[in-house]
Amino acid sequence: MQIVTENLSYVYSPKSKDMAVRALKNVNLTINEGDFFGIIGHTGSGKSTFVQHLNGLIKIQKGNGKILIGDYDLTDKKCDFKSLRSKVGMVFQYPEHQLFAETVFDDVAFGIKNFFPQLKDDELKSAVATAIETVGLNVNAIKDKSPFELSGGQKRRVAIAGVIATRPEILVLDEPVAGLDPKGKKEFIKLLHDLHNSFVKTIIIVSHDMNLVAENCNRICVFSGGEVVQVGTPKQVFLSAEKIKDLGLELPVTAYLTERLKEEKGVIVDNDFTENSFVTAVKKALKGGEND
Ligand code: ADP
Ligand code: MG
């Protein structure tokens, strides 16, 4: 399913003169099926408000634009939001804070029961088991534990299992690696790619981490003041370095390192702001800096 937003705007507390906040302004954005899409931008730029529209958690205000997701027209009064939510999974920042059930099994089962109440007991069990295994946990070892007994990384995986249990086509994650240590972060990103190679067709991540989006996303957009100010491949977006800095954002660290090698050793590489470009630049520098 493709996501198309047209002139999407949003105002918090629209009726209050003093409190009204224009969080989104005329956002026109297309996210294609198959994208591993990154959303970056300063705090308060509208990223979370935007993604919460995508499964109808925030309803489009009258006259404030359109969203089409596959055949779902989110402005249509007859739009089936329940069905939409089973296809567009939403993982909030610190999803482990939303675990609530007595056992891991019950937590993961909650969403499936809600979306597919007609499932038989054994079908439910098997769906829960599949979801838990998909996020890389051992079902029998974990299903009867309290979510509160688990490690931070395990909790986050359980929370994701609850979301992917309905096999969403689109998975939206708001700051998915916030608070994880480097190892946890790496494993988590691998999980996202595994899901993307499996039934999740489109992944959308909101992130402060420029390295993360440079390494993993095929397309990214930059929010600023509620508007989308840039969209393209990470390379296209980060090449306009001045613009990124003007928006108060950092470039991926590889951008600075590769630039330093250019200044000091005269090494020129086709920089796409990934670790690979940097490694290529280092190899050239070690060979004496001459460009071949
Ligand atoms: P981001 O996720 O990029 O940090 P948000 O979408 O959370 O940005 O916020 C966009 C703007 O809307 C900010 O000015 C923020 O203060 C405001 N905002 C966000 N949530 C609310 C809310 N529940 N009530 C009022 N204003 C809000
Ligand atoms: Mg946010």
PDB file of C-alpha atoms and ligand atoms in Angstrom:
ATOM      1  CA  MET A   1       0.000   0.000   0.000  1.00  0.00           C
ATOM      2  CA  GLN A   2       1.281   3.427  -0.916  1.00  0.00           C
ATOM      3  CA  ILE A   3       0.819   6.342   1.485  1.00  0.00           C
ATOM      4  CA  VAL A   4      -0.067   9.698  -0.010  1.00  0.00           C
ATOM      5  CA  THR A   5      -0.710  12.789   2.083  1.00  0.00           C
ATOM      6  CA  GLU A   6      -2.017  15.934   0.447  1.00  0.00           C
ATOM      7  CA  ASN A   7      -1.910  19.319   2.129  1.00  0.00           C
ATOM      8  CA  LEU A   8      -2.088  17.751   5.557  1.00  0.00           C
ATOM      9  CA  SER A   9      -2.250  20.308   8.339  1.00  0.00           C
ATOM     10  CA  TYR A  10      -2.998  19.906  12.027  1.00  0.00           C
ATOM     11  CA  VAL A  11      -3.708  22.291  14.867  1.00  0.00           C
ATOM     12  CA  TYR A  12      -3.682  21.271  18.557  1.00  0.00           C
ATOM     13  CA  SER A  13      -6.333  23.062  20.638  1.00  0.00           C
ATOM     14  CA  PRO A  14      -7.778  24.782  17.548  1.00  0.00           C
ATOM     15  CA  LYS A  15     -10.544  26.515  19.483  1.00  0.00           C
ATOM     16  CA  SER A  16      -8.242  28.244  21.911  1.00  0.00           C
ATOM     17  CA  LYS A  17      -6.732  31.532  20.794  1.00  0.00           C
ATOM     18  CA  ASP A  18      -3.803  31.297  23.214  1.00  0.00           C
ATOM     19  CA  MET A  19      -3.179  27.569  23.182  1.00  0.00           C
ATOM     20  CA  ALA A  20      -3.540  26.710  19.473  1.00  0.00           C
ATOM     21  CA  VAL A  21      -0.401  25.090  17.988  1.00  0.00           C
ATOM     22  CA  ARG A  22      -0.041  24.537  14.252  1.00  0.00           C
ATOM     23  CA  ALA A  23       1.841  21.270  14.390  1.00  0.00           C
ATOM     24  CA  LEU A  24       1.607  20.397  10.662  1.00  0.00           C
ATOM     25  CA  LYS A  25       1.449  22.708   7.678  1.00  0.00           C
ATOM     26  CA  ASN A  26       0.483  21.510   4.205  1.00  0.00           C
ATOM     27  CA  VAL A  27       2.430  18.279   4.267  1.00  0.00           C
ATOM     28  CA  ASN A  28       2.572  16.659   0.841  1.00  0.00           C
ATOM     29  CA  LEU A  29       4.431  13.399   1.076  1.00  0.00           C
ATOM     30  CA  THR A  30       4.365  10.065  -0.725  1.00  0.00           C
ATOM     31  CA  ILE A  31       5.798   6.974   0.911  1.00  0.00           C
ATOM     32  CA  ASN A  32       6.013   4.061  -1.473  1.00  0.00           C
ATOM     33  CA  GLU A  33       5.342   0.428  -0.782  1.00  0.00           C
ATOM     34  CA  GLY A  34       8.748  -1.131  -0.112  1.00  0.00           C
ATOM     35  CA  ASP A  35      10.340   1.988   1.345  1.00  0.00           C
ATOM     36  CA  PHE A  36      12.479   1.922   4.450  1.00  0.00           C
ATOM     37  CA  PHE A  37      11.584   5.526   5.062  1.00  0.00           C
ATOM     38  CA  GLY A  38      13.215   7.862   7.576  1.00  0.00           C
ATOM     39  CA  ILE A  39      11.675  10.959   9.123  1.00  0.00           C
ATOM     40  CA  ILE A  40      14.127  13.378  10.708  1.00  0.00           C
ATOM     41  CA  GLY A  41      13.788  16.843  12.183  1.00  0.00           C
ATOM     42  CA  HIS A  42      14.260  18.921  15.289  1.00  0.00           C
ATOM     43  CA  THR A  43      12.210  18.267  18.436  1.00  0.00           C
ATOM     44  CA  GLY A  44       8.775  19.815  18.008  1.00  0.00           C
ATOM     45  CA  SER A  45       8.953  19.806  14.202  1.00  0.00           C
ATOM     46  CA  GLY A  46       5.802  17.678  13.854  1.00  0.00           C
ATOM     47  CA  LYS A  47       7.203  14.179  13.276  1.00  0.00           C
ATOM     48  CA  SER A  48       5.142  12.411  15.936  1.00  0.00           C
ATOM     49  CA  THR A  49       1.993  14.317  15.031  1.00  0.00           C
ATOM     50  CA  PHE A  50       2.495  13.268  11.426  1.00  0.00           C
ATOM     51  CA  VAL A  51       3.019   9.556  12.047  1.00  0.00           C
ATOM     52  CA  GLN A  52       0.097   9.343  14.465  1.00  0.00           C
ATOM     53  CA  HIS A  53      -2.142  10.337  11.559  1.00  0.00           C
ATOM     54  CA  LEU A  54      -1.115   7.254   9.602  1.00  0.00           C
ATOM     55  CA  ASN A  55      -3.237   4.800  11.558  1.00  0.00           C
ATOM     56  CA  GLY A  56      -5.944   7.261  12.464  1.00  0.00           C
ATOM     57  CA  LEU A  57      -4.770   7.776  16.027  1.00  0.00           C
ATOM     58  CA  ILE A  58      -5.006  11.462  15.282  1.00  0.00           C
ATOM     59  CA  LYS A  59      -7.987  12.217  13.059  1.00  0.00           C
ATOM     60  CA  ILE A  60      -7.622  14.584  10.134  1.00  0.00           C
ATOM     61  CA  GLN A  61      -9.301  17.864  10.936  1.00  0.00           C
ATOM     62  CA  LYS A  62     -11.972  19.109   8.573  1.00  0.00           C
ATOM     63  CA  GLY A  63     -10.480  21.040   5.671  1.00  0.00           C
ATOM     64  CA  ASN A  64      -6.941  20.141   6.758  1.00  0.00           C
ATOM     65  CA  GLY A  65      -5.973  17.856   3.903  1.00  0.00           C
ATOM     66  CA  LYS A  66      -6.110  14.202   2.893  1.00  0.00           C
ATOM     67  CA  ILE A  67      -4.392  10.895   3.503  1.00  0.00           C
ATOM     68  CA  LEU A  68      -4.738   7.888   1.235  1.00  0.00           C
ATOM     69  CA  ILE A  69      -3.220   4.571   2.291  1.00  0.00           C
ATOM     70  CA  GLY A  70      -3.832   1.953  -0.364  1.00  0.00           C
ATOM     71  CA  ASP A  71      -7.623   1.920  -0.707  1.00  0.00           C
ATOM     72  CA  TYR A  72      -8.191   3.576   2.658  1.00  0.00           C
ATOM     73  CA  ASP A  73      -9.275   7.202   2.417  1.00  0.00           C
ATOM     74  CA  LEU A  74      -8.742   8.493   5.942  1.00  0.00           C
ATOM     75  CA  THR A  75     -11.007  11.504   5.407  1.00  0.00           C
ATOM     76  CA  ASP A  76     -13.903   9.251   4.398  1.00  0.00           C
ATOM     77  CA  LYS A  77     -16.507   8.915   7.158  1.00  0.00           C
ATOM     78  CA  LYS A  78     -16.850   5.234   6.225  1.00  0.00           C
ATOM     79  CA  CYS A  79     -13.124   4.515   6.556  1.00  0.00           C
ATOM     80  CA  ASP A  80     -12.662   1.267   8.511  1.00  0.00           C
ATOM     81  CA  PHE A  81     -10.026   2.362  11.022  1.00  0.00           C
ATOM     82  CA  LYS A  82      -9.984  -0.952  12.820  1.00  0.00           C
ATOM     83  CA  SER A  83      -9.040  -2.745   9.625  1.00  0.00           C
ATOM     84  CA  LEU A  84      -6.531   0.002   8.801  1.00  0.00           C
ATOM     85  CA  ARG A  85      -4.862  -0.405  12.214  1.00  0.00           C
ATOM     86  CA  SER A  86      -4.339  -4.111  11.642  1.00  0.00           C
ATOM     87  CA  LYS A  87      -2.391  -3.178   8.483  1.00  0.00           C
ATOM     88  CA  VAL A  88      -0.537  -0.125   9.745  1.00  0.00           C
ATOM     89  CA  GLY A  89       1.252  -1.086  12.966  1.00  0.00           C
ATOM     90  CA  MET A  90       2.397   1.739  15.213  1.00  0.00           C
ATOM     91  CA  VAL A  91       5.228   1.417  17.702  1.00  0.00           C
ATOM     92  CA  PHE A  92       5.579   4.411  19.986  1.00  0.00           C
ATOM     93  CA  GLN A  93       8.688   5.731  21.632  1.00  0.00           C
ATOM     94  CA  TYR A  94       9.596   3.523  24.623  1.00  0.00           C
ATOM     95  CA  PRO A  95       6.948   0.943  23.688  1.00  0.00           C
ATOM     96  CA  GLU A  96       7.934  -1.135  26.724  1.00  0.00           C
ATOM     97  CA  HIS A  97       6.101   1.454  28.840  1.00  0.00           C
ATOM     98  CA  GLN A  98       2.872   0.211  27.318  1.00  0.00           C
ATOM     99  CA  LEU A  99       3.220  -3.374  28.459  1.00  0.00           C
ATOM    100  CA  PHE A 100       0.464  -3.997  30.950  1.00  0.00           C
ATOM    101  CA  ALA A 101      -0.690  -7.628  31.037  1.00  0.00           C
ATOM    102  CA  GLU A 102       0.258 -10.223  33.654  1.00  0.00           C
ATOM    103  CA  THR A 103       2.078 -12.412  31.172  1.00  0.00           C
ATOM    104  CA  VAL A 104       3.977 -11.908  27.965  1.00  0.00           C
ATOM    105  CA  PHE A 105       1.452 -14.189  26.249  1.00  0.00           C
ATOM    106  CA  ASP A 106      -1.504 -12.012  27.279  1.00  0.00           C
ATOM    107  CA  ASP A 107       0.267  -8.860  26.238  1.00  0.00           C
ATOM    108  CA  VAL A 108       1.057 -10.112  22.755  1.00  0.00           C
ATOM    109  CA  ALA A 109      -2.402 -11.708  22.424  1.00  0.00           C
ATOM    110  CA  PHE A 110      -4.217  -8.488  23.277  1.00  0.00           C
ATOM    111  CA  GLY A 111      -3.957  -6.863  19.849  1.00  0.00           C
ATOM    112  CA  ILE A 112      -4.726 -10.050  17.934  1.00  0.00           C
ATOM    113  CA  LYS A 113      -7.861 -10.699  20.015  1.00  0.00           C
ATOM    114  CA  ASN A 114      -8.967  -7.149  19.441  1.00  0.00           C
ATOM    115  CA  PHE A 115      -8.557  -7.304  15.668  1.00  0.00           C
ATOM    116  CA  PHE A 116      -9.539 -10.943  15.131  1.00  0.00           C
ATOM    117  CA  PRO A 117     -12.031 -11.861  17.893  1.00  0.00           C
ATOM    118  CA  GLN A 118     -13.247 -14.842  15.859  1.00  0.00           C
ATOM    119  CA  LEU A 119      -9.889 -16.696  16.181  1.00  0.00           C
ATOM    120  CA  LYS A 120     -10.042 -20.073  17.886  1.00  0.00           C
ATOM    121  CA  ASP A 121      -7.884 -20.739  20.937  1.00  0.00           C
ATOM    122  CA  ASP A 122      -5.234 -22.779  19.114  1.00  0.00           C
ATOM    123  CA  GLU A 123      -5.105 -20.244  16.272  1.00  0.00           C
ATOM    124  CA  LEU A 124      -4.538 -17.487  18.796  1.00  0.00           C
ATOM    125  CA  LYS A 125      -1.790 -19.483  20.519  1.00  0.00           C
ATOM    126  CA  SER A 126      -0.044 -20.131  17.263  1.00  0.00           C
ATOM    127  CA  ALA A 127      -0.277 -16.467  16.172  1.00  0.00           C
ATOM    128  CA  VAL A 128       1.194 -15.341  19.508  1.00  0.00           C
ATOM    129  CA  ALA A 129       3.990 -17.917  19.268  1.00  0.00           C
ATOM    130  CA  THR A 130       4.836 -16.850  15.726  1.00  0.00           C
ATOM    131  CA  ALA A 131       4.970 -13.180  16.740  1.00  0.00           C
ATOM    132  CA  ILE A 132       7.239 -13.899  19.723  1.00  0.00           C
ATOM    133  CA  GLU A 133       9.596 -16.021  17.611  1.00  0.00           C
ATOM    134  CA  THR A 134       9.632 -13.405  14.863  1.00  0.00           C
ATOM    135  CA  VAL A 135      11.091 -10.844  17.253  1.00  0.00           C
ATOM    136  CA  GLY A 136      13.811 -13.317  18.208  1.00  0.00           C
ATOM    137  CA  LEU A 137      12.573 -14.541  21.596  1.00  0.00           C
ATOM    138  CA  ASN A 138      12.022 -18.090  22.808  1.00  0.00           C
ATOM    139  CA  VAL A 139       8.277 -18.651  23.229  1.00  0.00           C
ATOM    140  CA  ASN A 140       8.365 -21.348  25.878  1.00  0.00           C
ATOM    141  CA  ALA A 141      10.986 -19.574  27.930  1.00  0.00           C
ATOM    142  CA  ILE A 142       9.131 -16.306  28.001  1.00  0.00           C
ATOM    143  CA  LYS A 143       5.409 -16.644  27.448  1.00  0.00           C
ATOM    144  CA  ASP A 144       4.385 -17.141  31.085  1.00  0.00           C
ATOM    145  CA  LYS A 145       6.725 -14.539  32.526  1.00  0.00           C
ATOM    146  CA  SER A 146       5.591 -11.138  33.657  1.00  0.00           C
ATOM    147  CA  PRO A 147       6.699  -8.482  31.138  1.00  0.00           C
ATOM    148  CA  PHE A 148       8.146  -6.612  34.102  1.00  0.00           C
ATOM    149  CA  GLU A 149      10.684  -9.365  34.814  1.00  0.00           C
ATOM    150  CA  LEU A 150      12.337  -8.930  31.412  1.00  0.00           C
ATOM    151  CA  SER A 151      15.396  -6.949  30.376  1.00  0.00           C
ATOM    152  CA  GLY A 152      14.943  -3.633  28.572  1.00  0.00           C
ATOM    153  CA  GLY A 153      15.713  -5.121  25.162  1.00  0.00           C
ATOM    154  CA  GLN A 154      13.366  -8.069  25.748  1.00  0.00           C
ATOM    155  CA  LYS A 155      10.546  -5.761  26.827  1.00  0.00           C
ATOM    156  CA  ARG A 156      10.917  -3.752  23.674  1.00  0.00           C
ATOM    157  CA  ARG A 157      10.801  -6.923  21.593  1.00  0.00           C
ATOM    158  CA  VAL A 158       7.649  -8.098  23.363  1.00  0.00           C
ATOM    159  CA  ALA A 159       6.003  -4.744  22.697  1.00  0.00           C
ATOM    160  CA  ILE A 160       6.887  -5.051  19.009  1.00  0.00           C
ATOM    161  CA  ALA A 161       5.610  -8.644  18.943  1.00  0.00           C
ATOM    162  CA  GLY A 162       2.205  -7.314  20.033  1.00  0.00           C
ATOM    163  CA  VAL A 163       2.198  -4.899  17.106  1.00  0.00           C
ATOM    164  CA  ILE A 164       3.460  -7.254  14.406  1.00  0.00           C
ATOM    165  CA  ALA A 165       1.193 -10.096  15.559  1.00  0.00           C
ATOM    166  CA  THR A 166      -1.487  -8.885  13.129  1.00  0.00           C
ATOM    167  CA  ARG A 167       1.105  -8.987  10.332  1.00  0.00           C
ATOM    168  CA  PRO A 168       0.897  -5.315   9.365  1.00  0.00           C
ATOM    169  CA  GLU A 169       2.026  -4.348   5.874  1.00  0.00           C
ATOM    170  CA  ILE A 170       3.283  -1.023   7.146  1.00  0.00           C
ATOM    171  CA  LEU A 171       5.212  -0.634  10.376  1.00  0.00           C
ATOM    172  CA  VAL A 172       5.718   2.840  11.834  1.00  0.00           C
ATOM    173  CA  LEU A 173       8.224   3.306  14.659  1.00  0.00           C
ATOM    174  CA  ASP A 174       8.712   6.557  16.557  1.00  0.00           C
ATOM    175  CA  GLU A 175      12.330   6.830  17.791  1.00  0.00           C
ATOM    176  CA  PRO A 176      12.776   3.049  17.840  1.00  0.00           C
ATOM    177  CA  VAL A 177      16.357   2.886  19.130  1.00  0.00           C
ATOM    178  CA  ALA A 178      16.118   5.654  21.739  1.00  0.00           C
ATOM    179  CA  GLY A 179      17.613   4.471  25.020  1.00  0.00           C
ATOM    180  CA  LEU A 180      19.180   1.275  23.638  1.00  0.00           C
ATOM    181  CA  ASP A 181      22.897   0.574  24.075  1.00  0.00           C
ATOM    182  CA  PRO A 182      24.984   0.125  20.882  1.00  0.00           C
ATOM    183  CA  LYS A 183      24.603  -3.663  20.876  1.00  0.00           C
ATOM    184  CA  GLY A 184      20.852  -3.484  21.531  1.00  0.00           C
ATOM    185  CA  LYS A 185      20.561  -0.883  18.798  1.00  0.00           C
ATOM    186  CA  LYS A 186      22.387  -3.040  16.266  1.00  0.00           C
ATOM    187  CA  GLU A 187      20.264  -6.091  17.037  1.00  0.00           C
ATOM    188  CA  PHE A 188      17.124  -4.049  16.885  1.00  0.00           C
ATOM    189  CA  ILE A 189      17.975  -2.639  13.459  1.00  0.00           C
ATOM    190  CA  LYS A 190      18.660  -6.164  12.238  1.00  0.00           C
ATOM    191  CA  LEU A 191      15.194  -7.145  13.446  1.00  0.00           C
ATOM    192  CA  LEU A 192      13.682  -4.282  11.435  1.00  0.00           C
ATOM    193  CA  HIS A 193      15.473  -5.468   8.289  1.00  0.00           C
ATOM    194  CA  ASP A 194      14.361  -9.052   8.933  1.00  0.00           C
ATOM    195  CA  LEU A 195      10.756  -7.839   9.193  1.00  0.00           C
ATOM    196  CA  HIS A 196      11.193  -5.737   6.063  1.00  0.00           C
ATOM    197  CA  ASN A 197      12.447  -8.816   4.209  1.00  0.00           C
ATOM    198  CA  SER A 198       9.441 -10.752   5.452  1.00  0.00           C
ATOM    199  CA  PHE A 199       5.787  -9.647   5.623  1.00  0.00           C
ATOM    200  CA  VAL A 200       6.316  -5.968   6.497  1.00  0.00           C
ATOM    201  CA  LYS A 201       6.446  -4.203   3.145  1.00  0.00           C
ATOM    202  CA  THR A 202       7.094  -0.672   4.317  1.00  0.00           C
ATOM    203  CA  ILE A 203       8.967   0.581   7.362  1.00  0.00           C
ATOM    204  CA  ILE A 204       8.779   4.171   8.531  1.00  0.00           C
ATOM    205  CA  ILE A 205      11.082   5.303  11.308  1.00  0.00           C
ATOM    206  CA  VAL A 206      11.202   8.617  13.090  1.00  0.00           C
ATOM    207  CA  SER A 207      14.723   9.222  14.322  1.00  0.00           C
ATOM    208  CA  HIS A 208      17.144  11.770  15.701  1.00  0.00           C
ATOM    209  CA  ASP A 209      19.994   9.514  14.663  1.00  0.00           C
ATOM    210  CA  MET A 210      21.416  10.662  11.338  1.00  0.00           C
ATOM    211  CA  ASN A 211      23.799   7.702  11.073  1.00  0.00           C
ATOM    212  CA  LEU A 212      20.891   5.359  11.512  1.00  0.00           C
ATOM    213  CA  VAL A 213      18.884   6.860   8.656  1.00  0.00           C
ATOM    214  CA  ALA A 214      21.952   7.231   6.396  1.00  0.00           C
ATOM    215  CA  GLU A 215      22.775   3.543   6.829  1.00  0.00           C
ATOM    216  CA  ASN A 216      19.298   2.062   6.682  1.00  0.00           C
ATOM    217  CA  CYS A 217      16.804   4.192   4.789  1.00  0.00           C
ATOM    218  CA  ASN A 218      16.326   4.345   1.027  1.00  0.00           C
ATOM    219  CA  ARG A 219      14.426   7.634   1.339  1.00  0.00           C
ATOM    220  CA  ILE A 220      14.165  10.244   4.053  1.00  0.00           C
ATOM    221  CA  CYS A 221      12.377  13.511   4.668  1.00  0.00           C
ATOM    222  CA  VAL A 222      13.140  16.421   6.926  1.00  0.00           C
ATOM    223  CA  PHE A 223      10.453  18.119   9.005  1.00  0.00           C
ATOM    224  CA  SER A 224      10.877  21.681  10.191  1.00  0.00           C
ATOM    225  CA  GLY A 225       8.213  23.800  11.851  1.00  0.00           C
ATOM    226  CA  GLY A 226       5.489  21.367  10.795  1.00  0.00           C
ATOM    227  CA  GLU A 227       6.538  21.369   7.149  1.00  0.00           C
ATOM    228  CA  VAL A 228       8.403  18.867   5.019  1.00  0.00           C
ATOM    229  CA  VAL A 229      11.384  20.887   3.830  1.00  0.00           C
ATOM    230  CA  GLN A 230      13.348  18.144   2.084  1.00  0.00           C
ATOM    231  CA  VAL A 231      12.742  14.675   0.725  1.00  0.00           C
ATOM    232  CA  GLY A 232      15.016  12.307  -1.175  1.00  0.00           C
ATOM    233  CA  THR A 233      17.668   9.648  -0.729  1.00  0.00           C
ATOM    234  CA  PRO A 234      19.877  10.204   2.342  1.00  0.00           C
ATOM    235  CA  LYS A 235      22.662  11.177  -0.052  1.00  0.00           C
ATOM    236  CA  GLN A 236      20.519  13.836  -1.749  1.00  0.00           C
ATOM    237  CA  VAL A 237      19.375  15.251   1.582  1.00  0.00           C
ATOM    238  CA  PHE A 238      22.747  15.236   3.330  1.00  0.00           C
ATOM    239  CA  LEU A 239      24.528  16.716   0.308  1.00  0.00           C
ATOM    240  CA  SER A 240      22.760  19.984   1.051  1.00  0.00           C
ATOM    241  CA  ALA A 241      24.813  20.138   4.236  1.00  0.00           C
ATOM    242  CA  GLU A 242      24.345  23.839   4.881  1.00  0.00           C
ATOM    243  CA  LYS A 243      20.601  23.495   4.783  1.00  0.00           C
ATOM    244  CA  ILE A 244      20.703  20.607   7.244  1.00  0.00           C
ATOM    245  CA  LYS A 245      22.900  22.617   9.614  1.00  0.00           C
ATOM    246  CA  ASP A 246      20.599  25.648   9.292  1.00  0.00           C
ATOM    247  CA  LEU A 247      17.786  23.427  10.528  1.00  0.00           C
ATOM    248  CA  GLY A 248      19.797  22.654  13.649  1.00  0.00           C
ATOM    249  CA  LEU A 249      20.500  19.069  12.607  1.00  0.00           C
ATOM    250  CA  GLU A 250      23.789  17.215  12.563  1.00  0.00           C
ATOM    251  CA  LEU A 251      25.128  15.378   9.535  1.00  0.00           C
ATOM    252  CA  PRO A 252      26.016  11.696   9.937  1.00  0.00           C
ATOM    253  CA  VAL A 253      29.421  11.462  11.606  1.00  0.00           C
ATOM    254  CA  THR A 254      30.867   9.770   8.508  1.00  0.00           C
ATOM    255  CA  ALA A 255      30.194  13.008   6.609  1.00  0.00           C
ATOM    256  CA  TYR A 256      32.642  14.929   8.824  1.00  0.00           C
ATOM    257  CA  LEU A 257      35.246  12.186   8.782  1.00  0.00           C
ATOM    258  CA  THR A 258      35.134  11.814   5.012  1.00  0.00           C
ATOM    259  CA  GLU A 259      35.375  15.597   4.670  1.00  0.00           C
ATOM    260  CA  ARG A 260      38.450  15.638   6.952  1.00  0.00           C
ATOM    261  CA  LEU A 261      40.159  13.026   4.783  1.00  0.00           C
ATOM    262  CA  LYS A 262      39.426  15.164   1.752  1.00  0.00           C
ATOM    263  CA  GLU A 263      40.952  18.248   3.395  1.00  0.00           C
ATOM    264  CA  GLU A 264      43.992  16.529   4.851  1.00  0.00           C
ATOM    265  CA  LYS A 265      44.781  13.829   2.319  1.00  0.00           C
ATOM    266  CA  GLY A 266      43.014  15.048  -0.795  1.00  0.00           C
ATOM    267  CA  VAL A 267      40.921  11.905  -0.903  1.00  0.00           C
ATOM    268  CA  ILE A 268      37.752  12.194  -2.908  1.00  0.00           C
ATOM    269  CA  VAL A 269      35.097   9.507  -2.750  1.00  0.00           C
ATOM    270  CA  ASP A 270      31.519   9.290  -3.918  1.00  0.00           C
ATOM    271  CA  ASN A 271      30.194   9.989  -0.435  1.00  0.00           C
ATOM    272  CA  ASP A 272      26.778   8.582   0.328  1.00  0.00           C
ATOM    273  CA  PHE A 273      27.250   9.213   4.056  1.00  0.00           C
ATOM    274  CA  THR A 274      27.480   5.548   4.982  1.00  0.00           C
ATOM    275  CA  GLU A 275      30.269   3.759   6.816  1.00  0.00           C
ATOM    276  CA  ASN A 276      31.164   2.130   3.514  1.00  0.00           C
ATOM    277  CA  SER A 277      32.006   5.477   1.881  1.00  0.00           C
ATOM    278  CA  PHE A 278      34.150   6.359   4.857  1.00  0.00           C
ATOM    279  CA  VAL A 279      35.985   3.027   4.717  1.00  0.00           C
ATOM    280  CA  THR A 280      36.624   3.577   1.000  1.00  0.00           C
ATOM    281  CA  ALA A 281      38.067   7.012   1.817  1.00  0.00           C
ATOM    282  CA  VAL A 282      40.301   5.562   4.555  1.00  0.00           C
ATOM    283  CA  LYS A 283      41.619   2.884   2.190  1.00  0.00           C
ATOM    284  CA  LYS A 284      42.485   5.529  -0.394  1.00  0.00           C
ATOM    285  CA  ALA A 285      44.178   7.653   2.266  1.00  0.00           C
ATOM    286  CA  LEU A 286      46.278   4.671   3.390  1.00  0.00           C
ATOM    287  CA  LYS A 287      47.418   4.201  -0.177  1.00  0.00           C
ATOM    288  CA  GLY A 288      48.840   7.715   0.007  1.00  0.00           C
ATOM    289  CA  GLY A 289      45.794   9.766  -0.795  1.00  0.00           C
ATOM    290  CA  GLU A 290      46.063   9.574  -4.567  1.00  0.00           C
ATOM    291  CA  ASN A 291      42.742   9.201  -6.314  1.00  0.00           C
ATOM    292  CA  ASP A 292      42.344   6.458  -8.839  1.00  0.00           C
TER     293      ASP A 292
HETATM  294  P1  ADP B   1       8.247  15.993  17.163  1.00  0.00           P
HETATM  295  O1  ADP B   1       7.736  14.600  17.223  1.00  0.00           O
HETATM  296  O2  ADP B   1       8.931  16.334  15.882  1.00  0.00           O
HETATM  297  O3  ADP B   1       9.096  16.341  18.348  1.00  0.00           O
HETATM  298  P2  ADP B   1       5.496  16.789  17.734  1.00  0.00           P
HETATM  299  O4  ADP B   1       4.639  16.273  16.649  1.00  0.00           O
HETATM  300  O5  ADP B   1       5.484  16.042  19.008  1.00  0.00           O
HETATM  301  O6  ADP B   1       6.983  16.994  17.201  1.00  0.00           O
HETATM  302  O7  ADP B   1       5.073  18.287  18.068  1.00  0.00           O
HETATM  303  C1  ADP B   1       4.778  19.263  17.067  1.00  0.00           C
HETATM  304  C2  ADP B   1       4.265  20.519  17.764  1.00  0.00           C
HETATM  305  O8  ADP B   1       2.996  20.236  18.368  1.00  0.00           O
HETATM  306  C3  ADP B   1       5.156  21.041  18.878  1.00  0.00           C
HETATM  307  O9  ADP B   1       5.076  22.437  18.890  1.00  0.00           O
HETATM  308  C4  ADP B   1       4.539  20.435  20.122  1.00  0.00           C
HETATM  309  O10 ADP B   1       4.793  21.241  21.252  1.00  0.00           O
HETATM  310  C5  ADP B   1       3.056  20.449  19.771  1.00  0.00           C
HETATM  311  N1  ADP B   1       2.314  19.339  20.422  1.00  0.00           N
HETATM  312  C6  ADP B   1       2.593  18.023  20.353  1.00  0.00           C
HETATM  313  N2  ADP B   1       1.697  17.289  21.051  1.00  0.00           N
HETATM  314  C7  ADP B   1       0.820  18.181  21.573  1.00  0.00           C
HETATM  315  C8  ADP B   1      -0.349  18.071  22.387  1.00  0.00           C
HETATM  316  N3  ADP B   1      -0.790  16.860  22.783  1.00  0.00           N
HETATM  317  N4  ADP B   1      -0.998  19.192  22.724  1.00  0.00           N
HETATM  318  C9  ADP B   1      -0.555  20.412  22.310  1.00  0.00           C
HETATM  319  N5  ADP B   1       0.520  20.597  21.548  1.00  0.00           N
HETATM  320  C10 ADP B   1       1.214  19.503  21.168  1.00  0.00           C
HETATM  321 MG    MG B   2       8.223  13.077  18.609  1.00  0.00          MG
END
